[in-house]
mmCIF file with all atom_site columns, C-alpha atoms in Angstrom:
data_model
loop_
_atom_site.group_PDB
_atom_site.id
_atom_site.type_symbol
_atom_site.label_atom_id
_atom_site.label_alt_id
_atom_site.label_comp_id
_atom_site.label_asym_id
_atom_site.label_entity_id
_atom_site.label_seq_id
_atom_site.pdbx_PDB_ins_code
_atom_site.Cartn_x
_atom_site.Cartn_y
_atom_site.Cartn_z
_atom_site.occupancy
_atom_site.B_iso_or_equiv
_atom_site.pdbx_formal_charge
_atom_site.auth_seq_id
_atom_site.auth_comp_id
_atom_site.auth_asym_id
_atom_site.auth_atom_id
_atom_site.pdbx_PDB_model_num
ATOM 1   C CA . MET Q 1 1   ? 47.552  -84.015 91.125  1.00 53.00 ? 13  MET Q CA 1
ATOM 2   C CA . THR Q 1 2   ? 48.357  -86.606 88.668  1.00 52.00 ? 14  THR Q CA 1
ATOM 3   C CA . ARG Q 1 3   ? 50.194  -86.290 85.308  1.00 57.00 ? 15  ARG Q CA 1
ATOM 4   C CA . THR Q 1 4   ? 46.877  -87.445 83.333  1.00 53.00 ? 16  THR Q CA 1
ATOM 5   C CA . THR Q 1 5   ? 44.803  -84.890 85.384  1.00 55.00 ? 17  THR Q CA 1
ATOM 6   C CA . THR Q 1 6   ? 47.298  -82.043 84.520  1.00 53.00 ? 18  THR Q CA 1
ATOM 7   C CA . ARG Q 1 7   ? 47.463  -83.058 80.837  1.00 61.00 ? 19  ARG Q CA 1
ATOM 8   C CA . VAL Q 1 8   ? 43.577  -82.663 80.451  1.00 52.00 ? 20  VAL Q CA 1
ATOM 9   C CA . LEU Q 1 9   ? 43.484  -79.259 82.090  1.00 59.00 ? 21  LEU Q CA 1
ATOM 10  C CA . LEU Q 1 10  ? 46.413  -77.863 79.687  1.00 59.00 ? 22  LEU Q CA 1
ATOM 11  C CA . THR Q 1 11  ? 44.291  -79.221 76.882  1.00 58.00 ? 23  THR Q CA 1
ATOM 12  C CA . SER Q 1 12  ? 41.117  -77.667 77.899  1.00 57.00 ? 24  SER Q CA 1
ATOM 13  C CA . ALA Q 1 13  ? 43.037  -74.279 78.404  1.00 54.00 ? 25  ALA Q CA 1
ATOM 14  C CA . SER Q 1 14  ? 44.304  -74.582 75.025  1.00 56.00 ? 26  SER Q CA 1
ATOM 15  C CA . ILE Q 1 15  ? 41.021  -75.344 73.512  1.00 56.00 ? 27  ILE Q CA 1
ATOM 16  C CA . LEU Q 1 16  ? 39.371  -72.403 75.408  1.00 54.00 ? 28  LEU Q CA 1
ATOM 17  C CA . ALA Q 1 17  ? 42.436  -69.985 74.414  1.00 50.00 ? 29  ALA Q CA 1
ATOM 18  C CA . LEU Q 1 18  ? 41.661  -71.142 70.589  1.00 49.00 ? 30  LEU Q CA 1
ATOM 19  C CA . VAL Q 1 19  ? 38.028  -70.079 71.147  1.00 46.00 ? 31  VAL Q CA 1
ATOM 20  C CA . VAL Q 1 20  ? 38.613  -66.630 72.522  1.00 46.00 ? 32  VAL Q CA 1
ATOM 21  C CA . VAL Q 1 21  ? 41.195  -65.601 70.127  1.00 43.00 ? 33  VAL Q CA 1
ATOM 22  C CA . GLY Q 1 22  ? 39.136  -66.701 67.215  1.00 46.00 ? 34  GLY Q CA 1
ATOM 23  C CA . CYS Q 1 23  ? 36.094  -65.104 68.490  1.00 43.00 ? 35  CYS Q CA 1
ATOM 24  C CA . ALA Q 1 24  ? 38.135  -61.506 69.044  1.00 44.00 ? 36  ALA Q CA 1
ATOM 25  C CA . LYS Q 1 25  ? 39.400  -61.674 65.345  1.00 43.00 ? 37  LYS Q CA 1
ATOM 26  C CA . ARG Q 1 26  ? 35.689  -62.012 63.850  1.00 44.00 ? 38  ARG Q CA 1
ATOM 27  C CA . PRO Q 1 27  ? 34.351  -58.445 62.740  1.00 40.00 ? 39  PRO Q CA 1
ATOM 28  C CA . ALA Q 1 28  ? 31.638  -56.793 64.525  1.00 40.00 ? 40  ALA Q CA 1
ATOM 29  C CA . LEU Q 1 29  ? 28.474  -56.087 62.568  1.00 40.00 ? 41  LEU Q CA 1
ATOM 30  C CA . THR Q 1 30  ? 27.139  -52.553 62.959  1.00 38.00 ? 42  THR Q CA 1
ATOM 31  C CA . GLY Q 1 31  ? 23.698  -51.374 62.093  1.00 40.00 ? 43  GLY Q CA 1
ATOM 32  C CA . VAL Q 1 32  ? 24.772  -48.444 59.788  1.00 39.00 ? 44  VAL Q CA 1
ATOM 33  C CA . SER Q 1 33  ? 23.014  -48.232 56.591  1.00 41.00 ? 45  SER Q CA 1
ATOM 34  C CA . ALA Q 1 34  ? 24.655  -47.232 53.341  1.00 41.00 ? 46  ALA Q CA 1
ATOM 35  C CA . PRO Q 1 35  ? 24.602  -43.317 52.635  1.00 44.00 ? 47  PRO Q CA 1
ATOM 36  C CA . THR Q 1 36  ? 21.821  -41.923 50.768  1.00 44.00 ? 48  THR Q CA 1
ATOM 37  C CA . PRO Q 1 37  ? 23.012  -40.476 47.548  1.00 43.00 ? 49  PRO Q CA 1
ATOM 38  C CA . SER Q 1 38  ? 23.411  -36.531 47.876  1.00 44.00 ? 50  SER Q CA 1
ATOM 39  C CA . GLY Q 1 39  ? 20.993  -35.896 44.951  1.00 43.00 ? 51  GLY Q CA 1
ATOM 40  C CA . ALA Q 1 40  ? 18.221  -37.629 46.785  1.00 40.00 ? 52  ALA Q CA 1
ATOM 41  C CA . ALA Q 1 41  ? 18.893  -36.016 50.054  1.00 40.00 ? 53  ALA Q CA 1
ATOM 42  C CA . SER Q 1 42  ? 18.797  -32.700 48.747  1.00 40.00 ? 54  SER Q CA 1
ATOM 43  C CA . ALA Q 1 43  ? 15.676  -33.349 47.054  1.00 41.00 ? 55  ALA Q CA 1
ATOM 44  C CA . GLY Q 1 44  ? 14.050  -34.640 50.022  1.00 42.00 ? 56  GLY Q CA 1
ATOM 45  C CA . ALA Q 1 45  ? 14.917  -31.764 51.981  1.00 41.00 ? 57  ALA Q CA 1
ATOM 46  C CA . THR Q 1 46  ? 13.898  -29.058 49.844  1.00 43.00 ? 58  THR Q CA 1
ATOM 47  C CA . GLY Q 1 47  ? 11.415  -30.388 47.525  1.00 43.00 ? 59  GLY Q CA 1
ATOM 48  C CA . PRO Q 1 48  ? 11.920  -30.920 44.122  1.00 43.00 ? 60  PRO Q CA 1
ATOM 49  C CA . SER Q 1 49  ? 14.565  -28.967 42.195  1.00 43.00 ? 61  SER Q CA 1
ATOM 50  C CA . THR Q 1 50  ? 13.548  -26.326 40.166  1.00 42.00 ? 62  THR Q CA 1
ATOM 51  C CA . THR Q 1 51  ? 15.509  -26.191 36.482  1.00 44.00 ? 63  THR Q CA 1
ATOM 52  C CA . ALA Q 1 52  ? 16.294  -22.572 35.699  1.00 45.00 ? 64  ALA Q CA 1
ATOM 53  C CA . THR Q 1 53  ? 14.891  -22.224 32.126  1.00 47.00 ? 65  THR Q CA 1
ATOM 54  C CA . THR Q 1 54  ? 16.614  -19.561 30.059  1.00 47.00 ? 66  THR Q CA 1
ATOM 55  C CA . PRO Q 1 55  ? 13.882  -17.327 28.604  1.00 48.00 ? 67  PRO Q CA 1
ATOM 56  C CA . ALA Q 1 56  ? 13.290  -17.762 24.705  1.00 48.00 ? 68  ALA Q CA 1
ATOM 57  C CA . PRO Q 1 57  ? 14.907  -15.079 22.984  1.00 47.00 ? 69  PRO Q CA 1
ATOM 58  C CA . ALA Q 1 58  ? 12.484  -12.121 21.559  1.00 47.00 ? 70  ALA Q CA 1
ATOM 59  C CA . ALA Q 1 59  ? 11.585  -12.593 18.095  1.00 45.00 ? 71  ALA Q CA 1
ATOM 60  C CA . PRO Q 1 60  ? 13.240  -9.925  16.402  1.00 44.00 ? 72  PRO Q CA 1
ATOM 61  C CA . ALA Q 1 61  ? 11.311  -6.737  15.241  1.00 44.00 ? 73  ALA Q CA 1
ATOM 62  C CA . PRO Q 1 62  ? 10.046  -6.972  11.674  1.00 41.00 ? 74  PRO Q CA 1
ATOM 63  C CA . ALA Q 1 63  ? 12.217  -4.683  9.641   1.00 41.00 ? 75  ALA Q CA 1
ATOM 64  C CA . ALA Q 1 64  ? 10.735  -1.254  8.806   1.00 38.00 ? 76  ALA Q CA 1
ATOM 65  C CA . THR Q 1 65  ? 9.334   -1.402  5.327   1.00 37.00 ? 77  THR Q CA 1
ATOM 66  C CA . ALA Q 1 66  ? 10.038  1.662   3.349   1.00 38.00 ? 78  ALA Q CA 1
ATOM 67  C CA . THR Q 1 67  ? 7.150   3.380   2.376   1.00 37.00 ? 79  THR Q CA 1
ATOM 68  C CA . ALA Q 1 68  ? 7.019   5.292   -1.052  1.00 36.00 ? 80  ALA Q CA 1
ATOM 69  C CA . PRO Q 1 69  ? 6.010   8.774   -0.743  1.00 36.00 ? 81  PRO Q CA 1
ATOM 70  C CA . ALA Q 1 70  ? 2.408   9.333   -1.840  1.00 35.00 ? 82  ALA Q CA 1
ATOM 71  C CA . ARG Q 1 71  ? 2.440   10.456  -5.589  1.00 33.00 ? 83  ARG Q CA 1
ATOM 72  C CA . GLU Q 1 72  ? 1.027   13.922  -6.261  1.00 33.00 ? 84  GLU Q CA 1
ATOM 73  C CA . PRO Q 1 73  ? -1.687  13.853  -9.009  1.00 33.00 ? 85  PRO Q CA 1
ATOM 74  C CA . ALA Q 1 74  ? -0.113  14.444  -12.034 1.00 37.00 ? 86  ALA Q CA 1
ATOM 75  C CA . ALA Q 1 75  ? 0.223   18.093  -13.015 1.00 40.00 ? 87  ALA Q CA 1
ATOM 76  C CA . THR Q 1 76  ? -2.046  19.596  -15.760 1.00 46.00 ? 88  THR Q CA 1
ATOM 77  C CA . PRO Q 1 77  ? 0.179   20.716  -18.778 1.00 45.00 ? 89  PRO Q CA 1
ATOM 78  C CA . GLY Q 1 78  ? 0.975   24.635  -18.656 1.00 41.00 ? 90  GLY Q CA 1
ATOM 79  C CA . ALA Q 1 79  ? 3.215   26.885  -17.213 1.00 42.00 ? 91  ALA Q CA 1
ATOM 80  C CA . ALA Q 1 80  ? 1.068   29.119  -15.193 1.00 44.00 ? 92  ALA Q CA 1
ATOM 81  C CA . ARG Q 1 81  ? -1.764  26.957  -14.560 1.00 59.00 ? 93  ARG Q CA 1
ATOM 82  C CA . PRO Q 1 82  ? -3.998  29.488  -13.367 1.00 65.00 ? 94  PRO Q CA 1
ATOM 83  C CA . ALA Q 1 83  ? -7.462  29.118  -11.611 1.00 84.00 ? 95  ALA Q CA 1
ATOM 84  C CA . PRO Q 1 84  ? -9.972  28.216  -13.693 1.00 86.00 ? 96  PRO Q CA 1
ATOM 85  C CA . LYS Q 1 85  ? -12.154 30.928  -12.638 1.00 88.00 ? 97  LYS Q CA 1
ATOM 86  C CA . ALA Q 1 86  ? -9.400  33.232  -13.783 1.00 90.00 ? 98  ALA Q CA 1
ATOM 87  C CA . PHE Q 1 87  ? -10.533 32.015  -17.424 1.00 96.00 ? 99  PHE Q CA 1
ATOM 88  C CA . GLU Q 1 88  ? -13.448 33.368  -19.507 1.00 96.00 ? 100 GLU Q CA 1
ATOM 89  C CA . ALA Q 1 89  ? -15.490 32.513  -22.701 1.00 96.00 ? 101 ALA Q CA 1
ATOM 90  C CA . VAL Q 1 90  ? -14.047 34.040  -26.082 1.00 96.00 ? 102 VAL Q CA 1
ATOM 91  C CA . ALA Q 1 91  ? -16.655 33.828  -28.626 1.00 96.00 ? 103 ALA Q CA 1
ATOM 92  C CA . GLU Q 1 92  ? -14.064 32.690  -31.175 1.00 97.00 ? 104 GLU Q CA 1
ATOM 93  C CA . LEU Q 1 93  ? -13.222 29.535  -29.410 1.00 98.00 ? 105 LEU Q CA 1
ATOM 94  C CA . LYS Q 1 94  ? -15.664 26.823  -30.427 1.00 98.00 ? 106 LYS Q CA 1
ATOM 95  C CA . PRO Q 1 95  ? -16.800 23.704  -28.438 1.00 98.00 ? 107 PRO Q CA 1
ATOM 96  C CA . ILE Q 1 96  ? -16.362 20.020  -29.904 1.00 98.00 ? 108 ILE Q CA 1
ATOM 97  C CA . HIS Q 1 97  ? -18.255 17.173  -29.030 1.00 98.00 ? 109 HIS Q CA 1
ATOM 98  C CA . PHE Q 1 98  ? -17.960 13.655  -28.764 1.00 98.00 ? 110 PHE Q CA 1
ATOM 99  C CA . ASP Q 1 99  ? -19.524 9.929   -29.295 1.00 98.00 ? 111 ASP Q CA 1
ATOM 100 C CA . PHE Q 1 100 ? -20.812 8.150   -26.473 1.00 97.00 ? 112 PHE Q CA 1
ATOM 101 C CA . ASP Q 1 101 ? -18.334 6.776   -23.973 1.00 97.00 ? 113 ASP Q CA 1
ATOM 102 C CA . LYS Q 1 102 ? -15.488 7.994   -26.397 1.00 98.00 ? 114 LYS Q CA 1
ATOM 103 C CA . SER Q 1 103 ? -12.549 10.505  -26.546 1.00 98.00 ? 115 SER Q CA 1
ATOM 104 C CA . ASP Q 1 104 ? -11.710 10.495  -30.185 1.00 98.00 ? 116 ASP Q CA 1
ATOM 105 C CA . ILE Q 1 105 ? -11.645 13.880  -32.315 1.00 98.00 ? 117 ILE Q CA 1
ATOM 106 C CA . ARG Q 1 106 ? -14.274 13.453  -35.097 1.00 98.00 ? 118 ARG Q CA 1
ATOM 107 C CA . PRO Q 1 107 ? -13.291 14.889  -38.563 1.00 97.00 ? 119 PRO Q CA 1
ATOM 108 C CA . GLY Q 1 108 ? -15.921 17.550  -38.162 1.00 97.00 ? 120 GLY Q CA 1
ATOM 109 C CA . ASP Q 1 109 ? -14.688 18.403  -34.904 1.00 98.00 ? 121 ASP Q CA 1
ATOM 110 C CA . ALA Q 1 110 ? -11.203 18.404  -36.276 1.00 98.00 ? 122 ALA Q CA 1
ATOM 111 C CA . ALA Q 1 111 ? -12.325 21.220  -38.410 1.00 98.00 ? 123 ALA Q CA 1
ATOM 112 C CA . ILE Q 1 112 ? -13.276 23.425  -35.446 1.00 98.00 ? 124 ILE Q CA 1
ATOM 113 C CA . LEU Q 1 113 ? -10.249 22.960  -33.513 1.00 98.00 ? 125 LEU Q CA 1
ATOM 114 C CA . ASP Q 1 114 ? -8.401  23.950  -36.711 1.00 98.00 ? 126 ASP Q CA 1
ATOM 115 C CA . GLY Q 1 115 ? -10.341 27.329  -36.332 1.00 98.00 ? 127 GLY Q CA 1
ATOM 116 C CA . ASN Q 1 116 ? -9.518  27.570  -32.679 1.00 98.00 ? 128 ASN Q CA 1
ATOM 117 C CA . ALA Q 1 117 ? -5.953  26.783  -33.365 1.00 98.00 ? 129 ALA Q CA 1
ATOM 118 C CA . ARG Q 1 118 ? -5.791  29.691  -36.008 1.00 98.00 ? 130 ARG Q CA 1
ATOM 119 C CA . TRP Q 1 119 ? -7.007  31.862  -33.266 1.00 98.00 ? 131 TRP Q CA 1
ATOM 120 C CA . LEU Q 1 120 ? -4.757  30.878  -30.644 1.00 98.00 ? 132 LEU Q CA 1
ATOM 121 C CA . THR Q 1 121 ? -2.064  31.362  -32.984 1.00 98.00 ? 133 THR Q CA 1
ATOM 122 C CA . ALA Q 1 122 ? -3.109  34.799  -33.874 1.00 98.00 ? 134 ALA Q CA 1
ATOM 123 C CA . ASN Q 1 123 ? -3.197  35.552  -30.017 1.00 97.00 ? 135 ASN Q CA 1
ATOM 124 C CA . GLY Q 1 124 ? -0.219  34.327  -28.771 1.00 96.00 ? 136 GLY Q CA 1
ATOM 125 C CA . LYS Q 1 125 ? -0.470  35.859  -25.296 1.00 95.00 ? 137 LYS Q CA 1
ATOM 126 C CA . GLN Q 1 126 ? -3.594  34.061  -24.434 1.00 97.00 ? 138 GLN Q CA 1
ATOM 127 C CA . LEU Q 1 127 ? -3.734  31.037  -22.543 1.00 97.00 ? 139 LEU Q CA 1
ATOM 128 C CA . VAL Q 1 128 ? -6.727  28.546  -22.758 1.00 97.00 ? 140 VAL Q CA 1
ATOM 129 C CA . LEU Q 1 129 ? -8.308  26.199  -20.545 1.00 98.00 ? 141 LEU Q CA 1
ATOM 130 C CA . ILE Q 1 130 ? -10.067 23.076  -21.964 1.00 98.00 ? 142 ILE Q CA 1
ATOM 131 C CA . GLU Q 1 131 ? -12.896 21.796  -20.110 1.00 98.00 ? 143 GLU Q CA 1
ATOM 132 C CA . GLY Q 1 132 ? -13.810 18.073  -20.610 1.00 98.00 ? 144 GLY Q CA 1
ATOM 133 C CA . HIS Q 1 133 ? -17.814 17.323  -20.053 1.00 98.00 ? 145 HIS Q CA 1
ATOM 134 C CA . CYS Q 1 134 ? -19.561 13.964  -20.235 1.00 98.00 ? 146 CYS Q CA 1
ATOM 135 C CA . ASP Q 1 135 ? -23.488 13.154  -20.221 1.00 98.00 ? 147 ASP Q CA 1
ATOM 136 C CA . GLU Q 1 136 ? -25.246 12.036  -16.981 1.00 97.00 ? 148 GLU Q CA 1
ATOM 137 C CA . ARG Q 1 137 ? -24.915 7.983   -17.965 1.00 97.00 ? 149 ARG Q CA 1
ATOM 138 C CA . GLY Q 1 138 ? -22.205 6.331   -15.924 1.00 96.00 ? 150 GLY Q CA 1
ATOM 139 C CA . THR Q 1 139 ? -20.373 6.656   -12.502 1.00 97.00 ? 151 THR Q CA 1
ATOM 140 C CA . ASN Q 1 140 ? -19.283 9.960   -11.616 1.00 97.00 ? 152 ASN Q CA 1
ATOM 141 C CA . GLU Q 1 141 ? -15.414 8.682   -11.125 1.00 97.00 ? 153 GLU Q CA 1
ATOM 142 C CA . TYR Q 1 142 ? -15.790 7.219   -14.659 1.00 98.00 ? 154 TYR Q CA 1
ATOM 143 C CA . ASN Q 1 143 ? -17.065 10.204  -16.099 1.00 98.00 ? 155 ASN Q CA 1
ATOM 144 C CA . MET Q 1 144 ? -14.693 12.447  -14.609 1.00 98.00 ? 156 MET Q CA 1
ATOM 145 C CA . ALA Q 1 145 ? -11.714 10.210  -15.809 1.00 98.00 ? 157 ALA Q CA 1
ATOM 146 C CA . LEU Q 1 146 ? -13.664 10.266  -19.315 1.00 98.00 ? 158 LEU Q CA 1
ATOM 147 C CA . GLY Q 1 147 ? -13.806 14.157  -19.534 1.00 98.00 ? 159 GLY Q CA 1
ATOM 148 C CA . GLU Q 1 148 ? -10.194 14.290  -18.446 1.00 98.00 ? 160 GLU Q CA 1
ATOM 149 C CA . ARG Q 1 149 ? -9.389  12.173  -21.569 1.00 98.00 ? 161 ARG Q CA 1
ATOM 150 C CA . ARG Q 1 150 ? -11.529 14.206  -23.825 1.00 98.00 ? 162 ARG Q CA 1
ATOM 151 C CA . ALA Q 1 151 ? -9.708  17.216  -22.512 1.00 98.00 ? 163 ALA Q CA 1
ATOM 152 C CA . ARG Q 1 152 ? -6.181  15.960  -23.213 1.00 98.00 ? 164 ARG Q CA 1
ATOM 153 C CA . ALA Q 1 153 ? -7.181  14.575  -26.576 1.00 98.00 ? 165 ALA Q CA 1
ATOM 154 C CA . THR Q 1 154 ? -8.428  18.052  -27.552 1.00 98.00 ? 166 THR Q CA 1
ATOM 155 C CA . MET Q 1 155 ? -5.036  19.492  -26.301 1.00 98.00 ? 167 MET Q CA 1
ATOM 156 C CA . THR Q 1 156 ? -2.943  17.070  -28.193 1.00 98.00 ? 168 THR Q CA 1
ATOM 157 C CA . TYR Q 1 157 ? -4.965  17.924  -31.423 1.00 98.00 ? 169 TYR Q CA 1
ATOM 158 C CA . LEU Q 1 158 ? -4.010  21.449  -30.629 1.00 98.00 ? 170 LEU Q CA 1
ATOM 159 C CA . MET Q 1 159 ? -0.398  21.152  -30.070 1.00 98.00 ? 171 MET Q CA 1
ATOM 160 C CA . SER Q 1 160 ? -0.160  19.031  -33.388 1.00 98.00 ? 172 SER Q CA 1
ATOM 161 C CA . LYS Q 1 161 ? -1.026  22.691  -34.962 1.00 98.00 ? 173 LYS Q CA 1
ATOM 162 C CA . GLY Q 1 162 ? 1.798   24.147  -33.439 1.00 98.00 ? 174 GLY Q CA 1
ATOM 163 C CA . ILE Q 1 163 ? 0.089   25.579  -29.984 1.00 98.00 ? 175 ILE Q CA 1
ATOM 164 C CA . GLN Q 1 164 ? 2.778   25.481  -27.311 1.00 97.00 ? 176 GLN Q CA 1
ATOM 165 C CA . GLN Q 1 165 ? 1.615   23.209  -24.409 1.00 96.00 ? 177 GLN Q CA 1
ATOM 166 C CA . THR Q 1 166 ? 2.700   25.580  -21.917 1.00 96.00 ? 178 THR Q CA 1
ATOM 167 C CA . ARG Q 1 167 ? -0.388  27.592  -22.893 1.00 97.00 ? 179 ARG Q CA 1
ATOM 168 C CA . ILE Q 1 168 ? -2.468  25.220  -22.285 1.00 97.00 ? 180 ILE Q CA 1
ATOM 169 C CA . SER Q 1 169 ? -4.582  23.512  -19.056 1.00 96.00 ? 181 SER Q CA 1
ATOM 170 C CA . THR Q 1 170 ? -7.066  20.837  -18.879 1.00 97.00 ? 182 THR Q CA 1
ATOM 171 C CA . ILE Q 1 171 ? -9.772  20.294  -16.332 1.00 97.00 ? 183 ILE Q CA 1
ATOM 172 C CA . SER Q 1 172 ? -12.510 17.678  -16.080 1.00 97.00 ? 184 SER Q CA 1
ATOM 173 C CA . TYR Q 1 173 ? -15.989 18.466  -14.614 1.00 97.00 ? 185 TYR Q CA 1
ATOM 174 C CA . GLY Q 1 174 ? -17.504 15.250  -15.559 1.00 98.00 ? 186 GLY Q CA 1
ATOM 175 C CA . GLU Q 1 175 ? -21.214 15.158  -15.743 1.00 97.00 ? 187 GLU Q CA 1
ATOM 176 C CA . GLU Q 1 176 ? -21.340 17.772  -13.265 1.00 97.00 ? 188 GLU Q CA 1
ATOM 177 C CA . ARG Q 1 177 ? -21.856 20.922  -15.697 1.00 97.00 ? 189 ARG Q CA 1
ATOM 178 C CA . PRO Q 1 178 ? -24.549 19.812  -18.070 1.00 97.00 ? 190 PRO Q CA 1
ATOM 179 C CA . LEU Q 1 179 ? -25.697 22.274  -20.709 1.00 96.00 ? 191 LEU Q CA 1
ATOM 180 C CA . CYS Q 1 180 ? -28.961 20.381  -21.309 1.00 95.00 ? 192 CYS Q CA 1
ATOM 181 C CA . THR Q 1 181 ? -30.721 18.422  -18.399 1.00 96.00 ? 193 THR Q CA 1
ATOM 182 C CA . ALA Q 1 182 ? -33.347 16.449  -20.321 1.00 96.00 ? 194 ALA Q CA 1
ATOM 183 C CA . HIS Q 1 183 ? -32.830 12.618  -20.498 1.00 96.00 ? 195 HIS Q CA 1
ATOM 184 C CA . ASP Q 1 184 ? -32.643 11.900  -24.115 1.00 96.00 ? 196 ASP Q CA 1
ATOM 185 C CA . GLU Q 1 185 ? -29.943 11.560  -26.603 1.00 97.00 ? 197 GLU Q CA 1
ATOM 186 C CA . SER Q 1 186 ? -30.587 14.935  -28.220 1.00 96.00 ? 198 SER Q CA 1
ATOM 187 C CA . CYS Q 1 187 ? -29.550 16.245  -24.803 1.00 97.00 ? 199 CYS Q CA 1
ATOM 188 C CA . TRP Q 1 188 ? -26.660 13.980  -24.003 1.00 98.00 ? 200 TRP Q CA 1
ATOM 189 C CA . SER Q 1 189 ? -24.663 14.931  -27.469 1.00 98.00 ? 201 SER Q CA 1
ATOM 190 C CA . GLN Q 1 190 ? -24.524 18.342  -26.123 1.00 97.00 ? 202 GLN Q CA 1
ATOM 191 C CA . ASN Q 1 191 ? -22.954 17.636  -22.961 1.00 98.00 ? 203 ASN Q CA 1
ATOM 192 C CA . ARG Q 1 192 ? -20.315 15.222  -24.375 1.00 98.00 ? 204 ARG Q CA 1
ATOM 193 C CA . ARG Q 1 193 ? -17.901 18.099  -25.276 1.00 98.00 ? 205 ARG Q CA 1
ATOM 194 C CA . ALA Q 1 194 ? -14.890 20.102  -24.783 1.00 98.00 ? 206 ALA Q CA 1
ATOM 195 C CA . GLN Q 1 195 ? -15.103 23.685  -23.897 1.00 98.00 ? 207 GLN Q CA 1
ATOM 196 C CA . PHE Q 1 196 ? -12.748 26.562  -24.296 1.00 98.00 ? 208 PHE Q CA 1
ATOM 197 C CA . LEU Q 1 197 ? -11.866 29.440  -21.902 1.00 98.00 ? 209 LEU Q CA 1
ATOM 198 C CA . ALA Q 1 198 ? -8.914  31.942  -22.265 1.00 97.00 ? 210 ALA Q CA 1
ATOM 199 C CA . LYS Q 1 199 ? -6.786  34.284  -20.027 1.00 95.00 ? 211 LYS Q CA 1
ATOM 200 C CA . SER Q 1 200 ? -4.330  36.885  -21.164 1.00 92.00 ? 212 SER Q CA 1
ATOM 201 C CA . GLY Q 1 201 ? -1.205  35.353  -20.227 1.00 84.00 ? 213 GLY Q CA 1
ATOM 202 C CA . GLU Q 1 202 ? 0.615   39.142  -19.707 1.00 73.00 ? 214 GLU Q CA 1
#
């Protein structure tokens, strides 16, 4: 083999060695793709995630409202307050009368009450029941209230004459106990009255 041929073979071998070494240093490409984010993988495996919701706090129960106890009807003055049926008519105690829709004591009726007060003063053991009455005009409710005003106005007058309140009771019958049943003023004027009953307080 000639020197020239040897040189050519060495040069070729060197080139081939460089090519092989260069190829060995090139990194190998793989088919592995980037990892799927863990959240997405979890969603794909189990379906959409359900967010736990905290139940809204229950609305507070309304505070209990203090209810005032029902008021009892006002007591009619009078210490004993016996039942009306315990009283009876006394000839010396005269009734008085009122104008339509009024509870004022008229001058003529004041004179009658003065006589009643004198009898009650002389008979200090007697209790008196004053009944308030009305004529038929007006509602039952209105007439019951008007009868009560008439009975109380009469009681107030007697008290002004020295009769003790503890001896007096009042009741209203409204239009329920008429003396006259005709439908005219002469009859109605008789029904608008305060009437007196008495009972021994012993």
